[in-house]
Short mmCIF file of C-alpha atoms in Angstrom, two decimals:
data_model
loop_
_atom_site.label_atom_id
_atom_site.label_comp_id
_atom_site.label_asym_id
_atom_site.label_seq_id
_atom_site.Cartn_x
_atom_site.Cartn_y
_atom_site.Cartn_z
CA MET A 165 -11.21 -26.87 37.26
CA SER A 166 -9.30 -27.22 34.09
CA GLY A 167 -7.53 -29.69 33.45
CA ALA A 168 -4.61 -31.24 30.42
CA GLY A 169 -8.05 -32.02 28.34
CA SER A 170 -10.40 -30.07 29.85
CA THR A 171 -12.13 -27.67 26.51
CA PRO A 172 -10.65 -24.81 26.22
CA SER A 173 -12.37 -21.66 27.82
CA LEU A 174 -13.93 -19.00 24.82
CA SER A 175 -11.66 -16.31 26.47
CA SER A 176 -9.05 -18.58 25.39
CA ARG A 177 -10.31 -19.41 22.32
CA LEU A 178 -10.89 -15.33 21.44
CA ARG A 179 -7.01 -14.33 22.26
CA SER A 180 -6.03 -16.84 19.80
CA LEU A 181 -8.33 -15.79 17.36
CA ARG A 182 -6.89 -11.90 18.22
CA PRO A 183 -4.30 -10.59 15.54
CA ALA A 184 -0.78 -10.70 15.95
CA ALA A 185 0.27 -7.39 15.31
CA PHE A 186 -2.45 -6.21 18.63
CA GLY A 187 0.21 -7.66 20.90
CA ALA A 188 -0.88 -9.69 23.43
CA ASP A 189 -2.25 -8.58 27.28
CA PRO A 190 -0.71 -8.72 30.43
CA THR A 191 -1.56 -11.71 33.04
CA GLY A 192 -0.16 -13.21 35.62
CA GLU A 193 2.70 -11.86 37.65
CA ARG A 194 3.45 -9.44 34.77
CA MET A 195 -0.35 -7.97 35.81
CA ALA A 196 0.17 -8.45 39.37
CA ARG A 197 3.03 -6.02 38.85
CA ILE A 198 1.49 -3.46 36.90
CA ARG A 199 -1.61 -3.80 39.76
CA ARG A 200 1.87 -2.90 42.47
CA SER A 201 3.13 -0.07 40.28
CA PRO A 202 2.65 3.39 41.82
CA ASN A 203 2.22 4.58 38.05
CA PHE A 204 -0.79 2.47 38.32
CA SER A 205 -4.42 3.50 39.92
CA ASP A 206 -8.23 2.89 38.98
CA GLY A 207 -7.46 -0.19 36.82
CA VAL A 208 -5.44 2.20 34.45
CA PHE A 209 -1.83 3.32 34.05
CA GLN A 210 -1.84 7.61 35.70
CA ASN A 211 0.04 10.44 33.98
CA PRO A 212 2.23 12.60 35.49
CA VAL A 213 0.13 15.34 35.32
CA GLY A 214 -3.78 15.04 33.21
CA ALA A 215 -3.77 14.14 29.49
CA ARG A 216 -6.42 14.18 27.06
CA THR A 217 -5.47 11.50 24.29
CA ARG A 218 -7.98 12.53 21.43
CA PRO A 219 -10.75 14.61 20.18
CA SER A 220 -14.14 13.77 20.87
CA GLY A 221 -18.18 15.40 19.76
CA ALA A 222 -17.10 18.38 18.46
CA SER A 223 -14.17 18.51 18.19
CA MET A 224 -14.00 15.44 16.50
CA VAL A 225 -16.26 16.56 14.06
CA GLU A 226 -14.02 19.64 13.59
CA PHE A 227 -10.67 18.16 13.14
CA ALA A 228 -12.18 15.09 10.32
CA LYS A 229 -13.62 18.34 8.47
CA ILE A 230 -9.80 19.90 8.48
CA TYR A 231 -8.05 15.83 8.35
CA PHE A 232 -9.75 15.53 5.01
CA ALA A 233 -9.81 18.74 3.32
CA LYS A 234 -8.50 18.59 -0.41
CA GLU A 235 -6.13 20.89 0.27
CA ALA A 236 -4.62 20.55 3.81
CA ARG A 237 -4.12 17.21 2.79
CA ALA A 238 -1.74 17.69 0.00
CA ARG A 239 0.34 19.76 2.67
CA ARG A 240 0.98 16.56 4.62
CA VAL A 241 2.84 15.09 1.80
CA PRO A 242 6.46 15.47 -0.40
CA VAL A 243 6.31 16.80 -3.32
CA GLY A 244 8.85 15.18 -4.60
CA PRO A 245 10.77 12.08 -2.61
CA VAL A 246 12.33 12.40 0.38
CA PRO A 247 16.39 12.94 0.01
CA VAL A 248 17.30 9.57 2.53
CA HIS A 249 21.60 9.68 2.84
CA SER A 250 23.32 7.31 0.44
CA ALA A 251 25.96 6.03 2.72
CA THR A 252 24.85 5.20 6.01
CA LEU A 253 26.24 1.95 6.01
CA ALA A 254 29.39 3.02 4.68
CA ASP A 255 30.22 6.23 7.45
CA LEU A 256 28.78 3.48 10.16
CA ALA A 257 31.27 0.70 8.97
CA ARG A 258 34.39 3.81 11.46
CA PRO A 259 34.54 4.46 14.99
CA ALA A 260 33.28 7.04 16.49
CA ALA A 261 35.76 9.38 17.14
CA SER A 262 34.30 10.91 19.97
CA GLY A 263 32.14 8.16 21.30
CA LEU A 264 28.65 9.19 20.39
CA ARG A 265 27.36 9.09 17.18
CA LEU A 266 23.62 9.16 16.54
CA THR A 267 21.79 8.13 13.02
CA TRP A 268 18.28 9.64 13.02
CA MET A 269 16.48 6.80 10.73
CA GLY A 270 12.86 8.37 10.36
CA HIS A 271 10.01 8.71 12.58
CA SER A 272 11.91 7.86 15.99
CA SER A 273 13.94 5.84 14.80
CA VAL A 274 17.42 6.61 16.25
CA LEU A 275 20.67 4.01 15.95
CA ALA A 276 22.65 5.63 18.70
CA GLU A 277 26.34 4.56 19.13
CA ILE A 278 27.46 5.84 22.67
CA ASP A 279 30.51 4.21 24.55
CA GLY A 280 31.38 1.27 22.80
CA CYS A 281 27.60 0.18 22.96
CA ARG A 282 24.60 0.24 19.99
CA VAL A 283 21.39 1.07 20.93
CA LEU A 284 18.60 1.87 18.47
CA PHE A 285 14.95 2.83 20.06
CA ASP A 286 11.91 2.74 18.75
CA PRO A 287 12.81 0.40 15.17
CA VAL A 288 10.50 1.07 12.96
CA TRP A 289 10.71 -0.94 9.92
CA GLY A 290 7.76 -1.94 8.09
CA GLU A 291 6.54 -0.16 5.07
CA ARG A 292 3.57 1.44 7.73
CA CYS A 293 2.50 2.10 11.25
CA SER A 294 -0.70 -0.15 11.40
CA PRO A 295 -2.22 -3.53 12.51
CA PHE A 296 -2.93 -3.76 8.69
CA ALA A 297 -0.21 -4.42 5.81
CA PHE A 298 -3.23 -3.03 3.47
CA ALA A 299 -4.48 -0.27 5.02
CA GLY A 300 -2.88 2.70 8.09
CA PRO A 301 -0.43 5.31 7.30
CA LYS A 302 2.45 4.40 4.58
CA ARG A 303 5.91 5.77 4.87
CA LEU A 304 7.03 8.26 2.73
CA HIS A 305 10.51 8.34 1.83
CA ALA A 306 12.28 4.82 1.97
CA VAL A 307 14.50 3.26 5.10
CA PRO A 308 17.65 4.44 5.38
CA ALA A 309 19.75 0.76 5.53
CA PRO A 310 17.57 -2.56 6.04
CA LEU A 311 17.66 -2.88 9.44
CA ALA A 312 19.77 -6.77 8.91
CA ALA A 313 23.13 -4.78 7.66
CA LEU A 314 23.57 -2.82 10.34
CA GLY A 315 24.74 -5.10 12.66
CA THR A 316 25.68 -5.93 15.90
CA VAL A 317 22.05 -4.39 18.40
CA ASP A 318 23.49 -4.17 22.00
CA VAL A 319 19.69 -3.35 23.19
CA VAL A 320 16.67 -1.96 21.20
CA VAL A 321 14.50 0.66 23.45
CA ILE A 322 10.79 0.98 22.89
CA SER A 323 8.94 3.87 24.33
CA HIS A 324 5.76 3.29 24.51
CA ASP A 325 3.70 0.11 22.42
CA HIS A 326 1.85 2.49 18.94
CA TYR A 327 2.63 1.42 15.69
CA ASP A 328 4.63 4.67 15.14
CA HIS A 329 6.76 3.25 17.74
CA LEU A 330 6.58 -0.78 18.50
CA ASP A 331 6.70 -2.55 14.84
CA LEU A 332 5.63 -6.55 14.82
CA PRO A 333 7.36 -6.94 11.75
CA THR A 334 10.74 -5.44 13.02
CA ILE A 335 10.73 -6.71 16.47
CA ARG A 336 10.17 -10.81 14.83
CA ALA A 337 13.44 -9.44 12.91
CA LEU A 338 15.30 -8.00 15.60
CA ALA A 339 13.84 -11.43 18.41
CA SER A 340 15.79 -13.64 16.13
CA THR A 341 19.28 -11.91 16.82
CA ASP A 342 21.18 -11.87 20.98
CA THR A 343 20.10 -8.67 20.99
CA VAL A 344 18.24 -7.20 24.89
CA PHE A 345 14.82 -5.09 24.90
CA ALA A 346 14.30 -2.41 27.31
CA VAL A 347 11.19 -1.91 27.28
CA PRO A 348 7.91 -0.20 30.04
CA LEU A 349 6.29 -1.96 32.27
CA GLY A 350 3.84 -4.16 30.59
CA VAL A 351 5.21 -3.68 26.73
CA GLY A 352 7.45 -7.24 26.86
CA ALA A 353 3.48 -9.01 27.16
CA HIS A 354 3.45 -7.51 23.41
CA LEU A 355 7.32 -9.15 22.47
CA GLU A 356 6.60 -12.18 24.06
CA ARG A 357 4.05 -12.86 21.73
CA TRP A 358 5.83 -12.24 19.00
CA GLY A 359 8.78 -14.04 19.62
CA VAL A 360 10.89 -12.53 21.97
CA SER A 361 13.04 -14.86 24.80
CA PRO A 362 11.85 -13.91 27.91
CA ASP A 363 15.76 -13.70 29.78
CA ARG A 364 16.45 -11.37 26.81
CA LEU A 365 12.86 -8.35 28.38
CA ARG A 366 14.30 -5.79 31.35
CA GLU A 367 11.16 -4.36 31.77
CA LEU A 368 10.75 -1.10 33.87
CA ASP A 369 8.49 0.62 35.63
CA TRP A 370 9.07 4.85 35.76
CA ASN A 371 12.66 5.82 37.40
CA GLU A 372 13.68 2.20 37.53
CA SER A 373 17.05 1.43 35.91
CA THR A 374 18.84 -1.17 34.25
CA GLU A 375 21.87 -2.16 32.73
CA ILE A 376 24.04 -3.79 29.67
CA ASN A 377 27.02 -3.97 28.19
CA GLY A 378 28.93 -0.87 30.47
CA ILE A 379 25.25 1.18 29.98
CA ARG A 380 22.83 2.68 32.33
CA LEU A 381 19.62 3.18 30.79
CA THR A 382 15.97 4.14 33.14
CA ALA A 383 13.12 5.05 31.71
CA THR A 384 11.49 8.34 32.72
CA PRO A 385 7.89 9.80 32.68
CA ALA A 386 6.58 11.23 30.18
CA ARG A 387 2.82 12.50 29.18
CA HIS A 388 0.82 9.89 27.15
CA PHE A 389 -1.46 6.81 26.44
CA CYS A 390 -1.10 3.03 24.90
CA GLY A 391 -2.85 0.17 23.23
CA ARG A 392 -2.87 -1.85 19.80
CA GLY A 393 -6.21 -3.25 19.80
CA LEU A 394 -9.53 -2.71 19.45
CA ARG A 395 -10.26 -2.63 23.53
CA ASN A 396 -7.48 -0.41 25.26
CA GLN A 397 -6.98 -0.91 28.55
CA GLN A 398 -4.37 1.49 29.23
CA HIS A 399 -2.51 -1.47 31.02
CA THR A 400 1.07 -1.09 29.28
CA LEU A 401 3.69 2.28 30.17
CA TRP A 402 4.68 4.42 27.89
CA ALA A 403 8.58 6.10 28.89
CA SER A 404 10.61 8.14 27.90
CA TRP A 405 14.12 7.28 28.33
CA VAL A 406 17.79 8.36 29.80
CA VAL A 407 21.21 5.45 28.30
CA ALA A 408 24.23 6.96 30.17
CA GLY A 409 27.48 5.43 29.31
CA PRO A 410 30.80 6.54 31.31
CA GLU A 411 31.69 8.97 29.04
CA HIS A 412 27.74 10.12 27.72
CA ARG A 413 24.59 10.66 28.11
CA ILE A 414 22.08 11.09 25.85
CA TYR A 415 17.94 10.94 26.04
CA HIS A 416 14.59 9.56 24.34
CA SER A 417 11.61 11.19 24.95
CA GLY A 418 9.50 8.80 22.57
CA ASP A 419 5.82 10.39 22.77
CA THR A 420 4.91 13.73 24.99
CA GLY A 421 3.05 16.48 25.83
CA TYR A 422 4.97 18.77 27.61
CA PHE A 423 5.18 18.50 31.87
CA PRO A 424 6.90 19.59 34.53
CA GLY A 425 8.35 16.54 34.68
CA PHE A 426 11.50 17.27 32.44
CA ARG A 427 12.85 19.60 34.97
CA ASP A 428 12.91 17.06 37.06
CA ILE A 429 14.82 14.73 34.82
CA GLY A 430 16.97 16.87 34.04
CA ALA A 431 18.23 17.99 37.41
CA GLU A 432 18.66 13.80 38.19
CA HIS A 433 20.31 12.88 34.98
CA GLY A 434 21.26 15.80 33.22
CA PRO A 435 22.60 17.23 31.67
CA PHE A 436 22.84 14.92 28.32
CA ASP A 437 25.77 14.96 25.21
CA ALA A 438 22.39 15.34 23.23
CA THR A 439 18.68 15.07 23.38
CA MET A 440 16.54 13.37 20.64
CA ILE A 441 12.96 15.22 21.15
CA GLN A 442 9.73 14.56 19.68
CA ILE A 443 8.22 18.16 17.96
CA GLY A 444 6.20 16.66 15.16
CA ALA A 445 1.57 15.13 14.60
CA TYR A 446 1.33 17.96 16.97
CA SER A 447 -2.78 19.32 17.21
CA GLU A 448 -4.83 21.97 18.90
CA TYR A 449 -7.32 18.90 19.13
CA TRP A 450 -4.84 16.77 21.70
CA PRO A 451 -2.35 19.36 23.37
CA ASP A 452 -1.53 17.08 26.32
CA ILE A 453 -0.39 14.68 23.90
CA HIS A 454 2.46 15.79 21.14
CA MET A 455 4.25 18.97 22.04
CA THR A 456 4.77 21.06 19.04
CA PRO A 457 8.51 21.72 18.23
CA ALA A 458 8.20 25.13 20.41
CA GLU A 459 7.41 22.65 23.52
CA GLY A 460 9.52 20.40 21.89
CA MET A 461 12.65 23.09 22.69
CA ARG A 462 11.15 24.31 26.23
CA ALA A 463 11.32 20.25 27.37
CA HIS A 464 15.63 20.55 26.09
CA LEU A 465 16.77 23.29 27.91
CA ASP A 466 15.10 21.80 31.00
CA LEU A 467 16.48 19.38 30.30
CA GLN A 468 19.72 20.99 30.36
CA GLY A 469 18.89 23.09 33.48
CA GLY A 470 17.27 25.96 32.18
CA ARG A 471 20.03 27.08 29.32
CA PRO A 472 21.11 26.00 25.72
CA ALA A 473 23.15 22.77 26.15
CA GLY A 474 24.60 20.22 23.98
CA VAL A 475 22.80 18.50 20.71
CA MET A 476 19.33 18.37 19.61
CA LEU A 477 17.58 16.61 17.50
CA PRO A 478 14.04 16.67 16.35
CA ILE A 479 12.34 13.28 16.41
CA HIS A 480 8.81 11.82 15.27
CA TRP A 481 8.36 13.56 11.72
CA GLY A 482 9.21 13.95 8.70
CA THR A 483 8.10 10.15 7.96
CA PHE A 484 4.58 9.36 8.49
CA ASN A 485 1.15 11.64 8.52
CA LEU A 486 -0.06 11.76 11.66
CA ALA A 487 -1.54 14.55 11.83
CA PRO A 488 -3.22 17.74 10.69
CA HIS A 489 0.19 19.94 9.42
CA PRO A 490 2.19 20.93 6.64
CA TRP A 491 4.84 17.58 6.23
CA ALA A 492 7.89 19.76 6.58
CA GLU A 493 6.50 22.03 9.30
CA PRO A 494 8.42 20.74 13.11
CA GLY A 495 11.30 20.67 10.83
CA GLU A 496 11.08 24.41 9.60
CA TRP A 497 9.43 25.54 13.24
CA THR A 498 12.03 23.21 14.69
CA ARG A 499 14.86 25.40 13.53
CA ASP A 500 13.78 28.66 13.85
CA ALA A 501 13.06 27.98 17.98
CA GLY A 502 16.78 26.48 17.56
CA GLU A 503 17.82 30.37 16.37
CA GLU A 504 15.21 32.01 18.64
CA VAL A 505 17.21 30.97 21.52
CA GLY A 506 20.57 29.86 20.93
CA GLN A 507 20.49 26.75 20.92
CA VAL A 508 22.36 23.63 18.35
CA VAL A 509 20.25 21.82 16.73
CA ALA A 510 20.61 18.67 14.94
CA SER A 511 18.73 19.02 10.80
CA PRO A 512 20.27 15.57 8.79
CA GLN A 513 18.82 13.55 6.76
CA PRO A 514 17.14 10.49 7.36
CA GLY A 515 19.91 7.51 7.76
CA GLU A 516 22.97 10.97 8.20
CA PRO A 517 25.47 10.17 11.11
CA PHE A 518 26.55 12.52 13.09
CA GLU A 519 27.88 13.05 16.42
CA PRO A 520 27.53 15.67 18.42
CA ALA A 521 31.25 16.32 19.55
CA GLY A 522 31.71 16.74 15.83
CA PRO A 523 29.71 19.07 13.16
CA VAL A 524 26.10 18.97 13.23
CA PRO A 525 24.04 18.81 10.23
CA ALA A 526 22.14 21.60 9.34
CA ASP A 527 20.49 22.16 6.05
CA PRO A 528 16.86 22.38 5.70
CA TRP A 529 17.12 19.44 3.36
CA TRP A 530 12.96 19.84 3.63
CA ARG A 531 12.43 22.38 1.71
CA GLY A 532 13.50 21.20 -1.64
CA VAL A 533 10.21 18.55 -1.15
CA ALA A 534 8.68 20.56 1.13
CA GLN A 535 4.77 21.49 -0.38
CA ALA A 536 4.11 25.31 -0.80
CA ILE A 537 1.74 26.13 2.27
CA ALA A 538 -1.13 29.28 2.50
CA ARG A 539 0.95 31.58 5.40
CA PRO A 540 4.75 32.09 6.49
CA TRP A 541 6.80 29.63 8.42
CA ARG A 542 5.51 30.97 12.01
CA LYS A 543 6.49 29.68 16.26
CA PRO A 544 3.58 28.84 17.61
CA GLU A 545 3.63 29.34 21.62
CA PRO A 546 3.38 26.79 24.00
CA ALA A 547 0.01 25.77 24.62
CA LEU A 548 1.47 24.87 28.76
CA ASP A 549 -2.11 24.92 30.67
CA LEU A 550 -0.70 22.57 32.91
CA VAL A 551 -3.91 22.48 35.42
CA PRO A 552 -4.81 18.33 36.16
CA GLU A 553 -7.65 17.32 34.35
CA GLU A 554 -9.44 14.62 34.73
CA ARG A 555 -7.92 11.83 32.68
CA THR A 556 -9.08 9.83 29.89
CA THR A 557 -8.96 7.35 28.27
CA SER A 558 -8.43 5.98 23.89
CA ASP A 559 -9.94 3.43 22.19
CA ALA A 560 -7.38 4.55 19.12
CA VAL A 561 -5.75 1.36 17.79
CA ALA A 562 -3.28 4.12 16.03
CA GLU A 563 -0.66 6.42 16.59
CA GLY A 564 -2.02 8.77 19.76
#
């Protein structure tokens, strides 16, 4: 038994040396709640459909050859400054006429103004999505507006704990405000270590909901994985999110591979005025945990009851170099996929607010700074082999 004057254990001393960016492991009642979750078994959180989380063996060697090839590296970045909307703060100062306005800040960060409530999804204002300030993927465009200048944010929603979705400097800045944080089960341990008071946390398992300032937020399933440290224990959940107000409904996919559960989410919570769907950082080397643009379009249609409806906002692209595909490919292919099925796709510049009920930005702004590629744009067929496989875990500390 340890007393007030006892020497700290080796494990506690090691935890104190852990870099702050790695966050914290769930313990105590939080860990007990995780163990009670119907989505937790065999010591880890489980996906709704089996998922491989990273290349291995020979495929890892093949991936490395492709990823580090000089010509391929050149295609993964823009050839000039990425256009950023110049009047973000002035535009946001005006109330949303329809009651719903979305502002894509880059990657998966979106400010949603819905029925009088301001929701900030996956805010990443840091220069790198990495545990280190000197290494890791660096942002390819400026932040459209200072975080502090955005004004009151009622709730910050986090999809999962990878570095390009949960950013230490951003969370520390938001910890000094009065915002509430809605996070998947287990993620609250990171936020508490970074200074967020427990009474401002709403920590949810899949299909659990919370109400904040008149809107209802529901954590819904996704097909991905988690982890920030060198030893990934899979003890934090990943989620997509439904946000429903008195007049509007929106959906944020977080990171996910395609799976049949989109239809179930749509049937229970949809249809949606707008969806924010991950369509970037895909690869044949991790086909189960990120969607291609074609899969993202199929997910949107599933969420809308199988037909074109609402507005699809592509996210998780354009800001960081995280995969082998050309930088502008996700934007171009999603545009093609929308035209093919008659779905409205929003193409705002980073920081450009729009209302789904009004004119939707559609200019392919990326073309002016995209590196030419050796083949024409094409629409890939979705990789929809959904037979459950034995689940693997990952020790990755970067984005999955």
